[in-house]
PDB file of C-alpha atoms in Angstrom:
ATOM      1  CA  MET A1312      12.398  22.889  25.041  1.00  0.00           C
ATOM      2  CA  THR A1313       9.468  23.779  27.247  1.00  0.00           C
ATOM      3  CA  ALA A1314       5.776  24.309  26.397  1.00  0.00           C
ATOM      4  CA  GLY A1315       4.943  20.776  27.552  1.00  0.00           C
ATOM      5  CA  ILE A1316       6.558  19.068  24.553  1.00  0.00           C
ATOM      6  CA  VAL A1317       7.809  15.589  25.444  1.00  0.00           C
ATOM      7  CA  ALA A1318       8.651  14.216  21.994  1.00  0.00           C
ATOM      8  CA  PRO A1319       7.803  15.202  18.403  1.00  0.00           C
ATOM      9  CA  TRP A1320       5.299  13.246  16.374  1.00  0.00           C
ATOM     10  CA  ASP A1321       6.569  11.104  13.516  1.00  0.00           C
ATOM     11  CA  HIS A1322       5.977  13.633  10.733  1.00  0.00           C
ATOM     12  CA  GLN A1323       7.576  16.393  12.787  1.00  0.00           C
ATOM     13  CA  ALA A1324      10.674  14.301  13.433  1.00  0.00           C
ATOM     14  CA  GLN A1325      10.888  13.229   9.777  1.00  0.00           C
ATOM     15  CA  ALA A1326      10.637  16.771   8.418  1.00  0.00           C
ATOM     16  CA  ALA A1327      13.061  18.143  11.017  1.00  0.00           C
ATOM     17  CA  SER A1328      15.624  15.445  10.228  1.00  0.00           C
ATOM     18  CA  LEU A1329      15.402  16.090   6.490  1.00  0.00           C
ATOM     19  CA  ALA A1330      15.806  19.830   6.964  1.00  0.00           C
ATOM     20  CA  TRP A1331      18.721  19.418   9.358  1.00  0.00           C
ATOM     21  CA  ALA A1332      20.419  17.217   6.762  1.00  0.00           C
ATOM     22  CA  GLY A1333      20.149  20.070   4.258  1.00  0.00           C
ATOM     23  CA  ARG A1334      17.360  18.612   2.131  1.00  0.00           C
ATOM     24  CA  HIS A1335      14.556  20.880   0.968  1.00  0.00           C
ATOM     25  CA  VAL A1336      11.254  19.655   2.379  1.00  0.00           C
ATOM     26  CA  VAL A1337       7.556  20.471   2.242  1.00  0.00           C
ATOM     27  CA  ILE A1338       5.287  19.452   5.120  1.00  0.00           C
ATOM     28  CA  ALA A1339       1.718  18.861   3.966  1.00  0.00           C
ATOM     29  CA  THR A1340      -0.325  17.504   6.841  1.00  0.00           C
ATOM     30  CA  GLY A1341      -3.686  18.344   8.347  1.00  0.00           C
ATOM     31  CA  THR A1342      -4.794  21.400  10.263  1.00  0.00           C
ATOM     32  CA  ALA A1343      -3.464  21.539  13.843  1.00  0.00           C
ATOM     33  CA  SER A1344      -0.989  18.727  13.123  1.00  0.00           C
ATOM     34  CA  GLY A1345       1.985  20.659  14.484  1.00  0.00           C
ATOM     35  CA  LYS A1346       3.694  21.714  11.261  1.00  0.00           C
ATOM     36  CA  SER A1347       5.292  24.677  13.025  1.00  0.00           C
ATOM     37  CA  LEU A1348       7.341  22.519  15.380  1.00  0.00           C
ATOM     38  CA  ALA A1349       8.653  20.534  12.409  1.00  0.00           C
ATOM     39  CA  TYR A1350      10.608  23.526  11.121  1.00  0.00           C
ATOM     40  CA  GLN A1351      11.157  25.194  14.482  1.00  0.00           C
ATOM     41  CA  LEU A1352      13.219  22.233  15.708  1.00  0.00           C
ATOM     42  CA  PRO A1353      16.056  22.563  13.157  1.00  0.00           C
ATOM     43  CA  ALA A1354      15.757  26.347  12.920  1.00  0.00           C
ATOM     44  CA  LEU A1355      16.040  26.943  16.662  1.00  0.00           C
ATOM     45  CA  THR A1356      18.849  24.426  16.962  1.00  0.00           C
ATOM     46  CA  ALA A1357      20.772  26.345  14.305  1.00  0.00           C
ATOM     47  CA  ALA A1358      19.876  29.730  15.792  1.00  0.00           C
ATOM     48  CA  ARG A1359      21.511  28.795  19.078  1.00  0.00           C
ATOM     49  CA  THR A1360      24.874  28.626  17.299  1.00  0.00           C
ATOM     50  CA  GLY A1361      24.582  32.303  16.366  1.00  0.00           C
ATOM     51  CA  ARG A1362      25.312  34.244  13.217  1.00  0.00           C
ATOM     52  CA  ARG A1363      28.999  33.470  12.999  1.00  0.00           C
ATOM     53  CA  LEU A1364      28.367  29.759  12.525  1.00  0.00           C
ATOM     54  CA  GLY A1365      25.582  30.109   9.976  1.00  0.00           C
ATOM     55  CA  GLY A1366      22.597  29.893  12.268  1.00  0.00           C
ATOM     56  CA  THR A1367      19.997  32.362  10.975  1.00  0.00           C
ATOM     57  CA  THR A1368      16.481  31.552   9.789  1.00  0.00           C
ATOM     58  CA  LEU A1369      14.173  33.602   7.582  1.00  0.00           C
ATOM     59  CA  TYR A1370      10.486  32.845   8.132  1.00  0.00           C
ATOM     60  CA  ILE A1371       8.103  34.082   5.409  1.00  0.00           C
ATOM     61  CA  SER A1372       4.346  34.163   5.924  1.00  0.00           C
ATOM     62  CA  PRO A1373       1.565  35.664   3.787  1.00  0.00           C
ATOM     63  CA  THR A1374       0.212  37.791   6.659  1.00  0.00           C
ATOM     64  CA  LYS A1375       1.589  39.844   9.529  1.00  0.00           C
ATOM     65  CA  ALA A1376      -0.875  38.189  11.906  1.00  0.00           C
ATOM     66  CA  LEU A1377       0.545  34.741  11.201  1.00  0.00           C
ATOM     67  CA  ALA A1378       4.086  35.996  11.764  1.00  0.00           C
ATOM     68  CA  ALA A1379       2.990  37.487  15.092  1.00  0.00           C
ATOM     69  CA  ASP A1380       1.468  34.139  16.112  1.00  0.00           C
ATOM     70  CA  GLN A1381       4.710  32.398  15.209  1.00  0.00           C
ATOM     71  CA  LEU A1382       6.706  34.858  17.291  1.00  0.00           C
ATOM     72  CA  ARG A1383       4.476  34.130  20.293  1.00  0.00           C
ATOM     73  CA  SER A1384       5.042  30.419  19.721  1.00  0.00           C
ATOM     74  CA  LEU A1385       8.807  30.918  19.682  1.00  0.00           C
ATOM     75  CA  ASP A1386       8.653  32.971  22.865  1.00  0.00           C
ATOM     76  CA  GLU A1387       6.648  30.213  24.571  1.00  0.00           C
ATOM     77  CA  LEU A1388       9.313  27.652  23.683  1.00  0.00           C
ATOM     78  CA  GLY A1389      11.828  29.855  25.470  1.00  0.00           C
ATOM     79  CA  VAL A1390      14.974  28.580  23.750  1.00  0.00           C
ATOM     80  CA  PRO A1391      17.965  30.486  25.167  1.00  0.00           C
ATOM     81  CA  GLY A1392      20.344  32.278  22.829  1.00  0.00           C
ATOM     82  CA  VAL A1393      17.731  32.889  20.107  1.00  0.00           C
ATOM     83  CA  MET A1394      16.966  36.437  18.980  1.00  0.00           C
ATOM     84  CA  ALA A1395      13.581  36.214  17.208  1.00  0.00           C
ATOM     85  CA  THR A1396      11.752  39.266  15.911  1.00  0.00           C
ATOM     86  CA  THR A1397       9.259  40.318  13.267  1.00  0.00           C
ATOM     87  CA  TYR A1398      10.181  42.641  10.411  1.00  0.00           C
ATOM     88  CA  ASP A1399       7.160  44.191   8.721  1.00  0.00           C
ATOM     89  CA  GLY A1400       5.538  47.520   8.011  1.00  0.00           C
ATOM     90  CA  ASP A1401       4.652  48.007  11.681  1.00  0.00           C
ATOM     91  CA  THR A1402       8.208  47.502  12.944  1.00  0.00           C
ATOM     92  CA  PRO A1403       9.646  50.752  14.369  1.00  0.00           C
ATOM     93  CA  VAL A1404      12.836  52.100  12.789  1.00  0.00           C
ATOM     94  CA  GLU A1405      14.954  51.450  15.871  1.00  0.00           C
ATOM     95  CA  LEU A1406      13.805  47.818  16.021  1.00  0.00           C
ATOM     96  CA  ARG A1407      14.586  47.372  12.338  1.00  0.00           C
ATOM     97  CA  ASP A1408      18.184  48.271  13.079  1.00  0.00           C
ATOM     98  CA  VAL A1409      18.234  45.727  15.895  1.00  0.00           C
ATOM     99  CA  ALA A1410      16.795  43.071  13.580  1.00  0.00           C
ATOM    100  CA  ARG A1411      19.444  43.706  10.934  1.00  0.00           C
ATOM    101  CA  SER A1412      22.255  43.597  13.455  1.00  0.00           C
ATOM    102  CA  HIS A1413      21.246  40.864  15.883  1.00  0.00           C
ATOM    103  CA  ALA A1414      18.282  38.729  14.740  1.00  0.00           C
ATOM    104  CA  THR A1415      18.869  35.018  14.316  1.00  0.00           C
ATOM    105  CA  TYR A1416      15.222  34.160  13.572  1.00  0.00           C
ATOM    106  CA  LEU A1417      13.522  36.802  11.423  1.00  0.00           C
ATOM    107  CA  LEU A1418       9.798  36.677  10.638  1.00  0.00           C
ATOM    108  CA  THR A1419       8.609  38.682   7.651  1.00  0.00           C
ATOM    109  CA  ASN A1420       6.375  38.558   4.561  1.00  0.00           C
ATOM    110  CA  PRO A1421       6.971  38.516   0.789  1.00  0.00           C
ATOM    111  CA  ASP A1422       6.335  42.247   0.369  1.00  0.00           C
ATOM    112  CA  MET A1423       8.926  43.244   2.968  1.00  0.00           C
ATOM    113  CA  LEU A1424      11.403  40.801   1.487  1.00  0.00           C
ATOM    114  CA  HIS A1425      10.849  42.286  -1.967  1.00  0.00           C
ATOM    115  CA  HIS A1426      10.632  45.993  -1.139  1.00  0.00           C
ATOM    116  CA  ALA A1427      12.805  46.390   1.962  1.00  0.00           C
ATOM    117  CA  MET A1428      15.285  43.556   2.421  1.00  0.00           C
ATOM    118  CA  LEU A1429      16.513  42.535  -1.012  1.00  0.00           C
ATOM    119  CA  PRO A1430      16.957  46.063  -2.448  1.00  0.00           C
ATOM    120  CA  ALA A1431      19.114  46.861   0.605  1.00  0.00           C
ATOM    121  CA  HIS A1432      20.724  43.442   0.883  1.00  0.00           C
ATOM    122  CA  HIS A1433      24.101  44.992   1.738  1.00  0.00           C
ATOM    123  CA  ARG A1434      22.557  46.128   5.031  1.00  0.00           C
ATOM    124  CA  TRP A1435      21.486  42.532   5.679  1.00  0.00           C
ATOM    125  CA  ALA A1436      24.829  41.022   4.703  1.00  0.00           C
ATOM    126  CA  GLY A1437      25.518  39.533   8.138  1.00  0.00           C
ATOM    127  CA  PHE A1438      22.106  37.883   8.322  1.00  0.00           C
ATOM    128  CA  LEU A1439      22.122  36.591   4.732  1.00  0.00           C
ATOM    129  CA  ARG A1440      25.689  35.335   4.931  1.00  0.00           C
ATOM    130  CA  SER A1441      24.660  33.133   7.848  1.00  0.00           C
ATOM    131  CA  LEU A1442      21.284  32.065   6.449  1.00  0.00           C
ATOM    132  CA  ARG A1443      20.700  28.379   7.182  1.00  0.00           C
ATOM    133  CA  PHE A1444      16.942  27.960   6.720  1.00  0.00           C
ATOM    134  CA  VAL A1445      14.186  29.691   4.769  1.00  0.00           C
ATOM    135  CA  VAL A1446      10.707  28.759   5.992  1.00  0.00           C
ATOM    136  CA  VAL A1447       7.780  29.439   3.648  1.00  0.00           C
ATOM    137  CA  ASP A1448       4.559  29.030   5.595  1.00  0.00           C
ATOM    138  CA  GLU A1449       1.117  28.512   4.022  1.00  0.00           C
ATOM    139  CA  CYS A1450       2.805  27.919   0.672  1.00  0.00           C
ATOM    140  CA  HIS A1451      -0.389  26.533  -0.872  1.00  0.00           C
ATOM    141  CA  GLY A1452      -1.790  30.070  -0.803  1.00  0.00           C
ATOM    142  CA  TYR A1453       0.747  31.411  -3.282  1.00  0.00           C
ATOM    143  CA  ARG A1454      -1.267  30.991  -6.477  1.00  0.00           C
ATOM    144  CA  GLY A1455      -1.901  32.953  -9.652  1.00  0.00           C
ATOM    145  CA  VAL A1456      -0.223  36.313 -10.177  1.00  0.00           C
ATOM    146  CA  PHE A1457       0.650  36.615  -6.489  1.00  0.00           C
ATOM    147  CA  GLY A1458       2.233  33.169  -6.531  1.00  0.00           C
ATOM    148  CA  SER A1459       4.290  34.052  -9.614  1.00  0.00           C
ATOM    149  CA  HIS A1460       5.480  37.215  -7.895  1.00  0.00           C
ATOM    150  CA  VAL A1461       6.525  35.345  -4.746  1.00  0.00           C
ATOM    151  CA  ALA A1462       8.279  32.669  -6.819  1.00  0.00           C
ATOM    152  CA  GLN A1463      10.430  35.331  -8.478  1.00  0.00           C
ATOM    153  CA  VAL A1464      11.186  36.993  -5.138  1.00  0.00           C
ATOM    154  CA  LEU A1465      12.379  33.657  -3.731  1.00  0.00           C
ATOM    155  CA  ARG A1466      14.619  33.129  -6.753  1.00  0.00           C
ATOM    156  CA  ARG A1467      16.034  36.582  -6.199  1.00  0.00           C
ATOM    157  CA  LEU A1468      16.649  35.709  -2.557  1.00  0.00           C
ATOM    158  CA  ARG A1469      18.543  32.586  -3.595  1.00  0.00           C
ATOM    159  CA  ARG A1470      20.698  34.595  -5.998  1.00  0.00           C
ATOM    160  CA  VAL A1471      21.578  37.150  -3.305  1.00  0.00           C
ATOM    161  CA  CYS A1472      22.385  34.354  -0.845  1.00  0.00           C
ATOM    162  CA  THR A1473      24.738  32.816  -3.390  1.00  0.00           C
ATOM    163  CA  MET A1474      26.517  36.152  -3.672  1.00  0.00           C
ATOM    164  CA  TYR A1475      27.083  36.118   0.094  1.00  0.00           C
ATOM    165  CA  GLY A1476      28.210  32.503   0.102  1.00  0.00           C
ATOM    166  CA  SER A1477      25.192  30.890   1.762  1.00  0.00           C
ATOM    167  CA  SER A1478      22.973  28.113   0.467  1.00  0.00           C
ATOM    168  CA  PRO A1479      19.913  27.926   2.736  1.00  0.00           C
ATOM    169  CA  THR A1480      17.658  24.916   3.061  1.00  0.00           C
ATOM    170  CA  PHE A1481      14.021  25.623   2.226  1.00  0.00           C
ATOM    171  CA  VAL A1482      11.282  24.250   4.463  1.00  0.00           C
ATOM    172  CA  LEU A1483       7.721  24.800   3.270  1.00  0.00           C
ATOM    173  CA  ALA A1484       4.479  24.220   5.150  1.00  0.00           C
ATOM    174  CA  SER A1485       1.310  23.500   3.208  1.00  0.00           C
ATOM    175  CA  ALA A1486      -2.238  22.342   3.639  1.00  0.00           C
ATOM    176  CA  THR A1487      -2.930  18.906   2.239  1.00  0.00           C
ATOM    177  CA  THR A1488      -2.817  19.114  -1.564  1.00  0.00           C
ATOM    178  CA  ALA A1489      -2.701  16.636  -4.425  1.00  0.00           C
ATOM    179  CA  ASN A1490       1.003  17.181  -5.157  1.00  0.00           C
ATOM    180  CA  PRO A1491       2.732  19.311  -2.514  1.00  0.00           C
ATOM    181  CA  ALA A1492       6.230  18.529  -3.792  1.00  0.00           C
ATOM    182  CA  ARG A1493       5.422  19.872  -7.252  1.00  0.00           C
ATOM    183  CA  THR A1494       3.813  22.980  -5.758  1.00  0.00           C
ATOM    184  CA  ALA A1495       6.931  23.623  -3.696  1.00  0.00           C
ATOM    185  CA  GLU A1496       9.231  23.010  -6.665  1.00  0.00           C
ATOM    186  CA  LEU A1497       7.413  25.587  -8.771  1.00  0.00           C
ATOM    187  CA  LEU A1498       7.500  28.098  -5.931  1.00  0.00           C
ATOM    188  CA  ILE A1499      11.190  27.975  -5.057  1.00  0.00           C
ATOM    189  CA  GLY A1500      12.555  26.694  -8.378  1.00  0.00           C
ATOM    190  CA  MET A1501      14.666  23.919  -6.887  1.00  0.00           C
ATOM    191  CA  LEU A1502      14.860  20.141  -7.117  1.00  0.00           C
ATOM    192  CA  PRO A1503      14.498  17.775  -5.420  1.00  0.00           C
ATOM    193  CA  ILE A1504      12.045  18.494  -2.626  1.00  0.00           C
ATOM    194  CA  GLU A1505      11.034  15.862  -0.118  1.00  0.00           C
ATOM    195  CA  ALA A1506       7.336  15.750   0.760  1.00  0.00           C
ATOM    196  CA  VAL A1507       6.208  14.738   4.247  1.00  0.00           C
ATOM    197  CA  THR A1508       2.513  13.900   3.987  1.00  0.00           C
ATOM    198  CA  GLU A1509       1.858  11.143   6.537  1.00  0.00           C
ATOM    199  CA  ASP A1510       0.210  12.845   9.493  1.00  0.00           C
ATOM    200  CA  GLY A1511       1.457  11.346  12.736  1.00  0.00           C
ATOM    201  CA  SER A1512      -0.561  13.552  15.076  1.00  0.00           C
ATOM    202  CA  PRO A1513      -3.165  11.840  17.274  1.00  0.00           C
ATOM    203  CA  ARG A1514      -6.758  11.854  16.110  1.00  0.00           C
ATOM    204  CA  GLY A1515      -9.920  10.562  17.715  1.00  0.00           C
ATOM    205  CA  ALA A1516     -11.757   7.686  16.054  1.00  0.00           C
ATOM    206  CA  LYS A1517     -14.437   8.715  13.563  1.00  0.00           C
ATOM    207  CA  THR A1518     -17.215   6.837  11.799  1.00  0.00           C
ATOM    208  CA  PHE A1519     -18.765   8.337   8.664  1.00  0.00           C
ATOM    209  CA  LEU A1520     -22.340   7.507   7.650  1.00  0.00           C
ATOM    210  CA  LEU A1521     -23.566   8.424   4.166  1.00  0.00           C
ATOM    211  CA  TRP A1522     -27.321   8.979   3.898  1.00  0.00           C
ATOM    212  CA  GLU A1523     -29.114   8.226   0.628  1.00  0.00           C
ATOM    213  CA  PRO A1524     -32.620   9.800   0.570  1.00  0.00           C
ATOM    214  CA  PRO A1525     -35.369   7.249  -0.166  1.00  0.00           C
ATOM    215  CA  LEU A1526     -37.641   7.247  -3.195  1.00  0.00           C
ATOM    216  CA  LEU A1527     -40.801   9.290  -2.676  1.00  0.00           C
ATOM    217  CA  GLY A1528     -42.881   7.021  -4.838  1.00  0.00           C
ATOM    218  CA  GLU A1529     -42.999   5.385  -8.229  1.00  0.00           C
ATOM    219  CA  GLY A1530     -41.811   7.877 -10.828  1.00  0.00           C
ATOM    220  CA  ALA A1531     -41.481  10.659  -8.281  1.00  0.00           C
ATOM    221  CA  GLY A1532     -37.710  10.495  -7.894  1.00  0.00           C
ATOM    222  CA  ARG A1533     -35.796  10.807  -4.680  1.00  0.00           C
ATOM    223  CA  GLU A1534     -36.511  13.112  -1.812  1.00  0.00           C
ATOM    224  CA  PRO A1535     -34.560  16.321  -2.337  1.00  0.00           C
ATOM    225  CA  ARG A1536     -31.474  16.836  -0.232  1.00  0.00           C
ATOM    226  CA  GLY A1537     -31.959  19.265   2.593  1.00  0.00           C
ATOM    227  CA  ALA A1538     -32.753  19.638   6.236  1.00  0.00           C
ATOM    228  CA  SER A1539     -35.409  16.908   6.235  1.00  0.00           C
ATOM    229  CA  ALA A1540     -32.990  14.320   4.886  1.00  0.00           C
ATOM    230  CA  ASP A1541     -30.032  15.570   6.908  1.00  0.00           C
ATOM    231  CA  THR A1542     -31.901  15.321  10.194  1.00  0.00           C
ATOM    232  CA  ARG A1543     -33.576  11.955   9.653  1.00  0.00           C
ATOM    233  CA  VAL A1544     -30.487  10.001  10.700  1.00  0.00           C
ATOM    234  CA  PRO A1545     -30.111  11.721  14.096  1.00  0.00           C
ATOM    235  CA  ALA A1546     -33.871  11.486  14.550  1.00  0.00           C
ATOM    236  CA  ARG A1547     -33.591   7.695  14.420  1.00  0.00           C
ATOM    237  CA  GLY A1548     -31.368   7.671  17.451  1.00  0.00           C
ATOM    238  CA  VAL A1549     -27.681   8.498  17.421  1.00  0.00           C
ATOM    239  CA  GLY A1550     -25.273   8.751  20.288  1.00  0.00           C
ATOM    240  CA  ALA A1551     -24.642  11.935  22.206  1.00  0.00           C
ATOM    241  CA  ASP A1552     -21.276  12.423  20.489  1.00  0.00           C
ATOM    242  CA  ASP A1553     -22.632  12.145  16.939  1.00  0.00           C
ATOM    243  CA  ALA A1554     -22.999  15.280  14.831  1.00  0.00           C
ATOM    244  CA  PRO A1555     -24.787  15.557  11.486  1.00  0.00           C
ATOM    245  CA  GLY A1556     -23.030  17.633   8.847  1.00  0.00           C
ATOM    246  CA  VAL A1557     -25.228  20.364   7.416  1.00  0.00           C
ATOM    247  CA  THR A1558     -24.312  23.064   4.945  1.00  0.00           C
ATOM    248  CA  ALA A1559     -26.704  25.942   5.629  1.00  0.00           C
ATOM    249  CA  ALA A1560     -28.029  27.931   8.570  1.00  0.00           C
ATOM    250  CA  SER A1561     -31.520  26.571   8.007  1.00  0.00           C
ATOM    251  CA  GLY A1562     -30.138  23.047   8.193  1.00  0.00           C
ATOM    252  CA  VAL A1563     -28.409  23.771  11.488  1.00  0.00           C
ATOM    253  CA  THR A1564     -31.670  25.061  12.951  1.00  0.00           C
ATOM    254  CA  ALA A1565     -33.631  22.037  11.772  1.00  0.00           C
ATOM    255  CA  ALA A1566     -30.982  19.554  12.897  1.00  0.00           C
ATOM    256  CA  SER A1567     -30.744  21.200  16.307  1.00  0.00           C
ATOM    257  CA  GLY A1568     -34.487  20.901  16.794  1.00  0.00           C
ATOM    258  CA  VAL A1569     -34.524  17.212  15.919  1.00  0.00           C
ATOM    259  CA  THR A1570     -31.405  16.203  17.819  1.00  0.00           C
ATOM    260  CA  ALA A1571     -32.472  18.089  20.942  1.00  0.00           C
ATOM    261  CA  GLY A1572     -35.145  15.489  21.474  1.00  0.00           C
ATOM    262  CA  SER A1573     -32.974  12.505  20.559  1.00  0.00           C
ATOM    263  CA  GLY A1574     -29.852  13.269  22.575  1.00  0.00           C
ATOM    264  CA  GLY A1575     -27.594  14.021  19.608  1.00  0.00           C
ATOM    265  CA  ALA A1576     -25.523  17.089  18.749  1.00  0.00           C
ATOM    266  CA  ALA A1577     -25.729  19.217  15.629  1.00  0.00           C
ATOM    267  CA  GLY A1578     -22.721  20.741  13.911  1.00  0.00           C
ATOM    268  CA  ALA A1579     -22.178  22.811  10.804  1.00  0.00           C
ATOM    269  CA  GLY A1580     -19.900  21.496   8.096  1.00  0.00           C
ATOM    270  CA  GLY A1581     -18.668  22.643   4.716  1.00  0.00           C
TER     271      GLY A1581
END
């Protein structure tokens, strides 16, 4: 591979190994922790073998924009022998025919899977017969009625794959949640699912300071939380790399004014 990748991080290698071994896996690590590479490694390795040897991957994302970003990422990796393309409402008719006939890595969304692919599954027989991996990105977002709908579509996909003799491995990517394995199980209706939750990506050291406002006076209670309390810590002299967390625009303005004179930096936080 290219794109400056020397070696995968631990959670990427763990998830990729599980998927390559045919075990369903959900990756639930932090933002910008490289979840994409964790499923791209096995998927691209399989895609290089081509359709005849069961090397296709179906990537499902909740938005067309995310699928487009993923396609750019695949192009940057530049793996030879991989035919990756998006299949959504903006795909021209002639490119849809190319996708059906030649794609080894198809990026789509639940609506296209439900309304375009599965009803015409006979036209996708070659792709589905060779399906090795199904990637469900941002799976934590499939909640409520929409989540129930997607869960049924994925069950339908599994049933159609069985008809064509394939049994794809599911790889799901999620934000950090309390129980990602259970979320994934409910979504795809399969057991067991391995959860990779230990984030092995590098992070800078952080120190968290909790500020308790002082008492205003006997019987007066504590000083109300707000800009005055939030900015008192930086006002007492913090380093240039320290940033107070504030939750409103007025707090940012106040913190900026105080830290400007003390050498600190203000940042907004949720």
